[in-house]
mmCIF file of C-alpha atoms in Angstrom:
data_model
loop_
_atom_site.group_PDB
_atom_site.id
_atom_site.type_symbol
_atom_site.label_atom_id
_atom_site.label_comp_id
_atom_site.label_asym_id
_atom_site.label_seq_id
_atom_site.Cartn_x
_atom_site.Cartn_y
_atom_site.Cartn_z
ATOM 1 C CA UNK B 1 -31.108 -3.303 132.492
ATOM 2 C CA UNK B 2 -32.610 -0.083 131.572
ATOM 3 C CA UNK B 3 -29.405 1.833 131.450
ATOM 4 C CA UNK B 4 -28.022 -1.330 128.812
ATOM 5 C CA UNK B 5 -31.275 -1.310 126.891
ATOM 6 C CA UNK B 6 -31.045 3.195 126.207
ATOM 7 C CA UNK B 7 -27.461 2.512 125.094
ATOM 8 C CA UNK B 8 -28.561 -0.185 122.749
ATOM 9 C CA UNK B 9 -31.120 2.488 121.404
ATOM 10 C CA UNK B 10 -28.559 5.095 120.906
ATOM 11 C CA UNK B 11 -26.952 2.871 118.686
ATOM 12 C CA UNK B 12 -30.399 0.878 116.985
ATOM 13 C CA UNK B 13 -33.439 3.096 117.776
ATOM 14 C CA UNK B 14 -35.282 0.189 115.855
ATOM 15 C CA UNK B 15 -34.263 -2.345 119.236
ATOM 16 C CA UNK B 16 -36.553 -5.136 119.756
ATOM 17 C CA UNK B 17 -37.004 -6.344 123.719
ATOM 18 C CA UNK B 18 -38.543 -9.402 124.102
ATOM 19 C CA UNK B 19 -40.300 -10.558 127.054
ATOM 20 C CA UNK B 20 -40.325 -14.150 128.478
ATOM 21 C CA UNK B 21 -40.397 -16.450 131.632
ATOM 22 C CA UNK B 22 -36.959 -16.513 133.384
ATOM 23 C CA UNK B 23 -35.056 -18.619 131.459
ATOM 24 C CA UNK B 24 -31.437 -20.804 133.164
ATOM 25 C CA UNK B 25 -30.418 -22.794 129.646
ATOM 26 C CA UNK B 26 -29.881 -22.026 125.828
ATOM 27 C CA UNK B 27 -32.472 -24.888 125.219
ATOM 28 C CA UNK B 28 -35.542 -23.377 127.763
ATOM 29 C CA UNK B 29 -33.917 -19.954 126.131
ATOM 30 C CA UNK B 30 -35.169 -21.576 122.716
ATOM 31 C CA UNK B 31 -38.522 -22.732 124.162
ATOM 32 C CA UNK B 32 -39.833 -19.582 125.272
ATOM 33 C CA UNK B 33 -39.128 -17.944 122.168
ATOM 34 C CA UNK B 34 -40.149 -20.916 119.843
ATOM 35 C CA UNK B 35 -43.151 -19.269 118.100
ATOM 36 C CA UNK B 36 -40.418 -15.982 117.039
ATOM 37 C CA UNK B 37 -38.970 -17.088 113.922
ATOM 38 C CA UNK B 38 -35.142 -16.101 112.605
ATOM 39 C CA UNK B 39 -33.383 -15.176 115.758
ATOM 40 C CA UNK B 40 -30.000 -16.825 116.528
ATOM 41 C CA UNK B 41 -29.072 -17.711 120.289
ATOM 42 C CA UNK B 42 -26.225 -17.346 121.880
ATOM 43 C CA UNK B 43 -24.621 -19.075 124.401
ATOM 44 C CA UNK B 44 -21.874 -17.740 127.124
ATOM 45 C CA UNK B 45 -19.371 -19.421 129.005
ATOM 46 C CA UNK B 46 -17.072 -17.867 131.459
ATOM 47 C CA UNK B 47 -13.895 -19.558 132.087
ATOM 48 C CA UNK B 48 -10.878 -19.271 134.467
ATOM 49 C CA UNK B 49 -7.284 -19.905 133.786
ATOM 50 C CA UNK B 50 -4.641 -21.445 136.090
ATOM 51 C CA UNK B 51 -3.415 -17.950 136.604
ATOM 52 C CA UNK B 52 -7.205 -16.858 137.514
ATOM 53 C CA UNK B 53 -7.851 -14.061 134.561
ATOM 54 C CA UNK B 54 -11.245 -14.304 133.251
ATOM 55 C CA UNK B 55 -12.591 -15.630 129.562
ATOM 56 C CA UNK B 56 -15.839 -14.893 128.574
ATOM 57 C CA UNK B 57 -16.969 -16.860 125.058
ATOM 58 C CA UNK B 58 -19.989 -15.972 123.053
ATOM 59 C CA UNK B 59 -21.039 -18.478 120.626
ATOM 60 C CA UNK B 60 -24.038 -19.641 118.723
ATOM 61 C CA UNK B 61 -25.116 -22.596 120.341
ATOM 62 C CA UNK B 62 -24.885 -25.136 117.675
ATOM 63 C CA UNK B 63 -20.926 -24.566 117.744
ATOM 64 C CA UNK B 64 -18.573 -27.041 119.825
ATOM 65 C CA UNK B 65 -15.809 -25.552 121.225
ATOM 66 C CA UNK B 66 -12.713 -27.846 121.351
ATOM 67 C CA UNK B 67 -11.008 -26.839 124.902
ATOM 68 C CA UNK B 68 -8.174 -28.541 124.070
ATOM 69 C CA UNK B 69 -7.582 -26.602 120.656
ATOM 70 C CA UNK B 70 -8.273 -23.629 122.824
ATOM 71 C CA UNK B 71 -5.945 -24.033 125.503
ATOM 72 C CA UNK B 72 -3.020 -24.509 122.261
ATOM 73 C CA UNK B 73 -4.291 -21.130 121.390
ATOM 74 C CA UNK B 74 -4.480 -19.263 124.265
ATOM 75 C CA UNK B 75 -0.627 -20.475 125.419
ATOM 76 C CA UNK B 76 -1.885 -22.490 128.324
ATOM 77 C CA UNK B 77 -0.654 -26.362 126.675
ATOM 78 C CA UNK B 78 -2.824 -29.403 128.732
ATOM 79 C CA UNK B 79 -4.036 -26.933 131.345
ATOM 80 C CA UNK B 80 -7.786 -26.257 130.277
ATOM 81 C CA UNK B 81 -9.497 -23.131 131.719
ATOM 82 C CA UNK B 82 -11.821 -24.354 134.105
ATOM 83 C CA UNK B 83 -15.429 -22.868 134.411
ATOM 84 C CA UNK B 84 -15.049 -19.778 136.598
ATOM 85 C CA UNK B 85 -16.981 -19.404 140.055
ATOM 86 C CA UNK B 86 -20.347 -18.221 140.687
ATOM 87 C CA UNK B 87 -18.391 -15.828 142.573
ATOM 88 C CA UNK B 88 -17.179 -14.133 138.903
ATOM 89 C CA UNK B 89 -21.198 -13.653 138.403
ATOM 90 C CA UNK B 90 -21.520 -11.766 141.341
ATOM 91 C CA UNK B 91 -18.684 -9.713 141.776
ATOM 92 C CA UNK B 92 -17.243 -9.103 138.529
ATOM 93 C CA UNK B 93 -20.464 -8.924 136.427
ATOM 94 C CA UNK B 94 -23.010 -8.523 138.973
ATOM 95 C CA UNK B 95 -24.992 -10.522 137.320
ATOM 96 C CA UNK B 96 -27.513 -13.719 138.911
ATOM 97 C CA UNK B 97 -26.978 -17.359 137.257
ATOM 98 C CA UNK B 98 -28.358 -17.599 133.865
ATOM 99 C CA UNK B 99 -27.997 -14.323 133.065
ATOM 100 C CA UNK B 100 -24.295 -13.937 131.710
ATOM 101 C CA UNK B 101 -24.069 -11.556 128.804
ATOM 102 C CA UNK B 102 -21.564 -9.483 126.907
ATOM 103 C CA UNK B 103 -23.593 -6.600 127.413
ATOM 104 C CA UNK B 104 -22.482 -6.819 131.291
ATOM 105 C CA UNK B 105 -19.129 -6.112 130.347
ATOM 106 C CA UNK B 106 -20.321 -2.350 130.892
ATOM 107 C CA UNK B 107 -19.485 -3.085 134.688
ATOM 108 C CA UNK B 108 -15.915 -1.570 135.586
ATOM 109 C CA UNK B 109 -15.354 -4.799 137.401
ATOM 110 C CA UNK B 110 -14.909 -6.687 134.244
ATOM 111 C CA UNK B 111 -12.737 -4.764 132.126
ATOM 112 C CA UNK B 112 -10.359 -7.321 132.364
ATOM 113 C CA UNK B 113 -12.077 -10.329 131.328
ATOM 114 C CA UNK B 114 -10.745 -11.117 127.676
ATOM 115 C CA UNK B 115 -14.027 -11.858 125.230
ATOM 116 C CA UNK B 116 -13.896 -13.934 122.884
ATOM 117 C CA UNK B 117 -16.628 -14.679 119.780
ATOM 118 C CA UNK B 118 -18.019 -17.001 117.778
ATOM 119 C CA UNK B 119 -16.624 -16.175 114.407
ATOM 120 C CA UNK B 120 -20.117 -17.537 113.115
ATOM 121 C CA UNK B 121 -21.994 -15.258 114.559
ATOM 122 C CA UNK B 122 -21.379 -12.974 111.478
ATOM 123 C CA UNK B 123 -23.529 -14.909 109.585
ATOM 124 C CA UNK B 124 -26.773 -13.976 111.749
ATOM 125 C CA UNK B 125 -28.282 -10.961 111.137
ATOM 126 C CA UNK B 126 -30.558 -11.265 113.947
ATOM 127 C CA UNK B 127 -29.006 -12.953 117.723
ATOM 128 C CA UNK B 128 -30.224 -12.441 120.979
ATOM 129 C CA UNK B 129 -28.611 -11.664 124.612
ATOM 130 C CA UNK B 130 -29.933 -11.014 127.823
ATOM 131 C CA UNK B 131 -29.918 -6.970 128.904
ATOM 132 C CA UNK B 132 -28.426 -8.373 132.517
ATOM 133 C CA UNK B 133 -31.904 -10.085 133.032
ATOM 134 C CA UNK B 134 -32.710 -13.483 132.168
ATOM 135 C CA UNK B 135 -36.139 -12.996 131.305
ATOM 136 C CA UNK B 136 -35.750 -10.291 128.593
ATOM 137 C CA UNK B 137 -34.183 -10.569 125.537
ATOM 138 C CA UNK B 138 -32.439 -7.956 123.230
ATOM 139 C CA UNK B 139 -32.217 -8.529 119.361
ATOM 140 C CA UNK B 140 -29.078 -7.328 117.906
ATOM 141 C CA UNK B 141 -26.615 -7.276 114.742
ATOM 142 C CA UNK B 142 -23.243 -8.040 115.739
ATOM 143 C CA UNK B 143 -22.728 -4.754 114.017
ATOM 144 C CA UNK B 144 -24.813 -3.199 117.004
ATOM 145 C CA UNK B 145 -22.759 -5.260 119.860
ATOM 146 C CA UNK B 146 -19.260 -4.375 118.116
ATOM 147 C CA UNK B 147 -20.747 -0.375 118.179
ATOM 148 C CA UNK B 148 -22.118 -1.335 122.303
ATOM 149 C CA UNK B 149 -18.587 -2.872 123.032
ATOM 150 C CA UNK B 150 -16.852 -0.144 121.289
ATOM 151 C CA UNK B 151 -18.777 2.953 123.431
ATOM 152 C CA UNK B 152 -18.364 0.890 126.377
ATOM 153 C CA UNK B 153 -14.762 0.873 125.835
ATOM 154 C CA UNK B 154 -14.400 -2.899 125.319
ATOM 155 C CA UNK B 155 -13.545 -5.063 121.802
ATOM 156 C CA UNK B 156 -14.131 -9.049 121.454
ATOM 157 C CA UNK B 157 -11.889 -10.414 119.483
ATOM 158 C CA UNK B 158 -13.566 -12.832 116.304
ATOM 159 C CA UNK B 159 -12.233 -16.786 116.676
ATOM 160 C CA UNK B 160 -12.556 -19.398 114.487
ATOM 161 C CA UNK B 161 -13.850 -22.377 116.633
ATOM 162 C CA UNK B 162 -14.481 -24.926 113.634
ATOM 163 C CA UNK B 163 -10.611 -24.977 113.683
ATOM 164 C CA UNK B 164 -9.522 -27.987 114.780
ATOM 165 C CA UNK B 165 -6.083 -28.699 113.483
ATOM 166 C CA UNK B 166 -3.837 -25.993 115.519
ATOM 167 C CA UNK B 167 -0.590 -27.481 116.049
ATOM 168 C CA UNK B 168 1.944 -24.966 117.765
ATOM 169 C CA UNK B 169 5.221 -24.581 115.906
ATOM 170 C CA UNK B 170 8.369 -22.138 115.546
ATOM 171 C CA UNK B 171 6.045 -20.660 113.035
ATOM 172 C CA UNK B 172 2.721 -21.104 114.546
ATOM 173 C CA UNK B 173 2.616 -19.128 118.048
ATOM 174 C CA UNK B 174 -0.103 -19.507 120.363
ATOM 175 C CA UNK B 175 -2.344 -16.583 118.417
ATOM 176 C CA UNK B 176 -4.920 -16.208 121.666
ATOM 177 C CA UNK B 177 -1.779 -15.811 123.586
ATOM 178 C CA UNK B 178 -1.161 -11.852 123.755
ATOM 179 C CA UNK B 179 -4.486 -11.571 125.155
ATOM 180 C CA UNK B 180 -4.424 -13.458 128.242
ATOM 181 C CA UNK B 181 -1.232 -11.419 128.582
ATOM 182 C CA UNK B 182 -2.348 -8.290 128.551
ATOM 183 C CA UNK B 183 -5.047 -9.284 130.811
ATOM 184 C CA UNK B 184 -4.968 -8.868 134.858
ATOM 185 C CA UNK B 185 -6.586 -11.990 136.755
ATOM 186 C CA UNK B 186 -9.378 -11.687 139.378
ATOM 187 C CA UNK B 187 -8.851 -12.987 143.499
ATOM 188 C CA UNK B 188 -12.045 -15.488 143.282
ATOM 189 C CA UNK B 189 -12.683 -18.522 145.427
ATOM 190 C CA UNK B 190 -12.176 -21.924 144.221
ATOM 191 C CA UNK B 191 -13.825 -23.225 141.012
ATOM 192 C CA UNK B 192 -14.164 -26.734 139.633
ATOM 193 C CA UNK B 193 -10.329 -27.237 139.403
ATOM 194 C CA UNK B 194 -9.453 -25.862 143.056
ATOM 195 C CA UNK B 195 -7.639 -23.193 141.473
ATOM 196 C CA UNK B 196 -7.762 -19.254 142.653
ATOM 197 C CA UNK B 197 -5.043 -17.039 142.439
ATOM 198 C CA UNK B 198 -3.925 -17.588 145.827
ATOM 199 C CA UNK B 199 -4.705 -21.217 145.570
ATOM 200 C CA UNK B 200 -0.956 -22.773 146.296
ATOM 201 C CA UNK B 201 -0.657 -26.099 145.298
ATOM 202 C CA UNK B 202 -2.846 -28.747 145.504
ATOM 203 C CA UNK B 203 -3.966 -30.795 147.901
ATOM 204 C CA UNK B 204 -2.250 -33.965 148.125
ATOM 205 C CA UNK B 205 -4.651 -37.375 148.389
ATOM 206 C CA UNK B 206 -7.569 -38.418 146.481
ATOM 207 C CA UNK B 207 -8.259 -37.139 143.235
ATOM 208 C CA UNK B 208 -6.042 -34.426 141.710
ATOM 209 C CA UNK B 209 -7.157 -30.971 141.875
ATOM 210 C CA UNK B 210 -11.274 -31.028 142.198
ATOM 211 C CA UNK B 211 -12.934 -28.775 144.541
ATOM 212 C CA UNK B 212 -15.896 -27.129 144.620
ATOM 213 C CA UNK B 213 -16.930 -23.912 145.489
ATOM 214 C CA UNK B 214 -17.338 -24.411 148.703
ATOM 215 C CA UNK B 215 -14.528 -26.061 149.439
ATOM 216 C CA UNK B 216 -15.709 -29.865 149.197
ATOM 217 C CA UNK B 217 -15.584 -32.671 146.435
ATOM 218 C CA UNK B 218 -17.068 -31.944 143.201
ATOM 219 C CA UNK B 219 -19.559 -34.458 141.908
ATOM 220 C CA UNK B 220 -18.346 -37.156 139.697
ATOM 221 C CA UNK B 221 -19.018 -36.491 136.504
ATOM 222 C CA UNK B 222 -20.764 -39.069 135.509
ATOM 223 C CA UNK B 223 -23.169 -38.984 138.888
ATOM 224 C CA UNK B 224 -25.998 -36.142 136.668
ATOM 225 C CA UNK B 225 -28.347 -36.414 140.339
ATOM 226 C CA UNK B 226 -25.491 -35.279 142.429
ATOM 227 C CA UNK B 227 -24.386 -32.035 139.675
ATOM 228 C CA UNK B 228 -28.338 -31.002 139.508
ATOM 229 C CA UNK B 229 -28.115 -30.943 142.896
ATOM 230 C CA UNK B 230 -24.820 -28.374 142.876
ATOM 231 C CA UNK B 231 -26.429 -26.321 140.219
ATOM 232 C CA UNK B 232 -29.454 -25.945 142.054
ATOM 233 C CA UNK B 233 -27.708 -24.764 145.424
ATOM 234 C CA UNK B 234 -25.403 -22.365 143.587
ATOM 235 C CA UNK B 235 -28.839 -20.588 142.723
ATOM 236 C CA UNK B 236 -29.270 -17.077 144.046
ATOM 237 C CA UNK B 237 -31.526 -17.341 147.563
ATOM 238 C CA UNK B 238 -35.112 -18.380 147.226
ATOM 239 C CA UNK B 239 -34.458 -19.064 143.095
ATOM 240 C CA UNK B 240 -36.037 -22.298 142.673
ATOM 241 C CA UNK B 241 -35.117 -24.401 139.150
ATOM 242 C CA UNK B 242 -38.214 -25.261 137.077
ATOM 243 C CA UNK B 243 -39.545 -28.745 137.022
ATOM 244 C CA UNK B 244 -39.393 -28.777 133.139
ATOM 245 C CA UNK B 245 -36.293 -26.548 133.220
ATOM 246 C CA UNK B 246 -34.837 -29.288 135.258
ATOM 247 C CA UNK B 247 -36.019 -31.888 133.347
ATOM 248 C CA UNK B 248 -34.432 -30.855 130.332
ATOM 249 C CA UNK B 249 -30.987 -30.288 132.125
ATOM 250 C CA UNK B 250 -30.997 -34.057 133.113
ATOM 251 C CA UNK B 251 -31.348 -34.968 130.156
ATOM 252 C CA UNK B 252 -28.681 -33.002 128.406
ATOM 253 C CA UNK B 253 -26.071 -33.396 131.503
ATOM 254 C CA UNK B 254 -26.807 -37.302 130.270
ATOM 255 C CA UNK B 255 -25.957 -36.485 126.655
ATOM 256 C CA UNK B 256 -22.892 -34.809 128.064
ATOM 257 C CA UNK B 257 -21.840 -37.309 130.460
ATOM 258 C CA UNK B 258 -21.637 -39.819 127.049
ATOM 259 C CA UNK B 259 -19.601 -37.331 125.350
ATOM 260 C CA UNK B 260 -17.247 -37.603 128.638
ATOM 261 C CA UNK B 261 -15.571 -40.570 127.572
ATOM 262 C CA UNK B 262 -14.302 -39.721 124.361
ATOM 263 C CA UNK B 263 -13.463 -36.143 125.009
ATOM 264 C CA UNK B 264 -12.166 -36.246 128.381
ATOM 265 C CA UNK B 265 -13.504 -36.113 131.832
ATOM 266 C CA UNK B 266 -12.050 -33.596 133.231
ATOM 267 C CA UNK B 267 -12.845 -31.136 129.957
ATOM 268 C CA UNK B 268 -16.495 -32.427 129.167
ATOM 269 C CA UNK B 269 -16.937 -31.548 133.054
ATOM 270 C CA UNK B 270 -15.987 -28.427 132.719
ATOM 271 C CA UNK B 271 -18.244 -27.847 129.450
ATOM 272 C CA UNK B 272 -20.992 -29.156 130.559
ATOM 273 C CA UNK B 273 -21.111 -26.452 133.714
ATOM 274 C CA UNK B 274 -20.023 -23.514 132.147
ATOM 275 C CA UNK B 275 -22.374 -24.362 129.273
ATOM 276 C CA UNK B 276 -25.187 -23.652 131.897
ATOM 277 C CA UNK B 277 -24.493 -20.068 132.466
#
């Protein structure tokens, strides 16, 4: 964190750290830092395509991202990046759960993980990320994380993801496309899809493609008990989830689990868990 934090200062010797209880959701994120007033959070979600390269979006947390708009965009058609593995945490950002950031895009490991962000996050002067810690917050300008990516040798690229009409044409190319392209994809284990870039084809019987992590049956995702259950063992050792931090996840995986039937099960699935890092 420290080395993040001095390169932050370099570029904003005015940098204000904030200290608060370890924090594993946007919302807990909010209530630890409800008495500061103007600060804009944002959330991260990592993704994995079929071919296994890595996107990492940074977004306020009041936008929706349509995955089916994205997956137009990004040249992929009806196959939706799936949330990645804890596994990408670990080894590419060497990071623990909760604690995904931009700013760990400093790591070598991830210089091939194609960023993508919140085109509304221009409108904040002041937003906040975790220095590689979840219970620390920096307060930046996305003038300040455009100058970190830029010394760090990385660029996001700015998306509109309000859009909602994309329809790809003769004249209307996938415009995400050249990105994944250029990208190299990552040998990680299986994530919610049963997809790595070894992975072969699927598994024939039962339901089509969903494996977990560990090799077994993803929850249902309807069945909220059974995913707090998976979130809780992905947890680095001896990291226990709050009571009220768990609390408020059940109640939002509920809210989610609604939205499941008019957006799609398989995509509000995969929302709903990458949402949590």
């Amino acid at each position: 964190m420290e080395g993040v934090v001095m390169q932050l200062k370099e570029i904003d010797a005015g940098l204000e750290v904030l200290e608060h209880e370890k924090v594993l959701t946007v919302e807990a994120w909010e209530a630890a830092l409800a008495g500061v007033e103007g600060l804009a959070f944002a959330k991260n979600l990592l993704f994995k395509d079929k071919n296994g390269k890595l996107i990492h979006i940074v977004a306020l947390n009041s936008t929706e991202i349509d995955m089916k708009v994205l997956s137009l965009r990004l040249g992929l058609g009806k196959k939706h990046p799936r949330m990645a593995p804890a596994e990408a945490l670990q080894t590419v950002y060497q990071v623990e759960a909760g604690c995904l950031t931009p700013l760990a895009l400093c790591r070598p490991e991830a210089k091939d993980v194609v960023l993508l962000l919140d085109e509304r996050l221009k409108e904040e002067q002041k937003v906040l990320f975790h220095p590689l810690r979840n219970d620390r917050s920096v307060v930046i300008s996305t003038g300040t994380l455009e100058a970190y990516l830029s010394k760090i040798g990385r660029q996001g690229t700015y998306v509109d993801f309000q859009k909602k009409d994309f329809k790809l044409g003769k004249d209307n190319p996938p415009d995400l496309k050249p990105l994944l392209d250029a990208a190299q994809a990552y040998e990680l284990g299986s994530d919610g899809a049963g997809d790595s870039k070894k992975g072969g084809k699927k598994a024939k019987g039962g339901k089509k493609g969903d494996q977990g992590s560990k090799g077994g049956a993803l929850p249902a995702g309807d069945d909220v008990h059974a995913l707090l259950r998976e979130i809780q063992e992905s947890l680095a050792p001896g990291q226990q989830m709050e009571a009220k931090v768990s609390k408020d996840l059940e109640s939002r995986l509920n809210a989610f689990k609604n939205i499941a039937y008019t957006r799609g099960y398989k995509a509000a699935r995969a929302e709903i868990r990458a949402h949590l890092n």
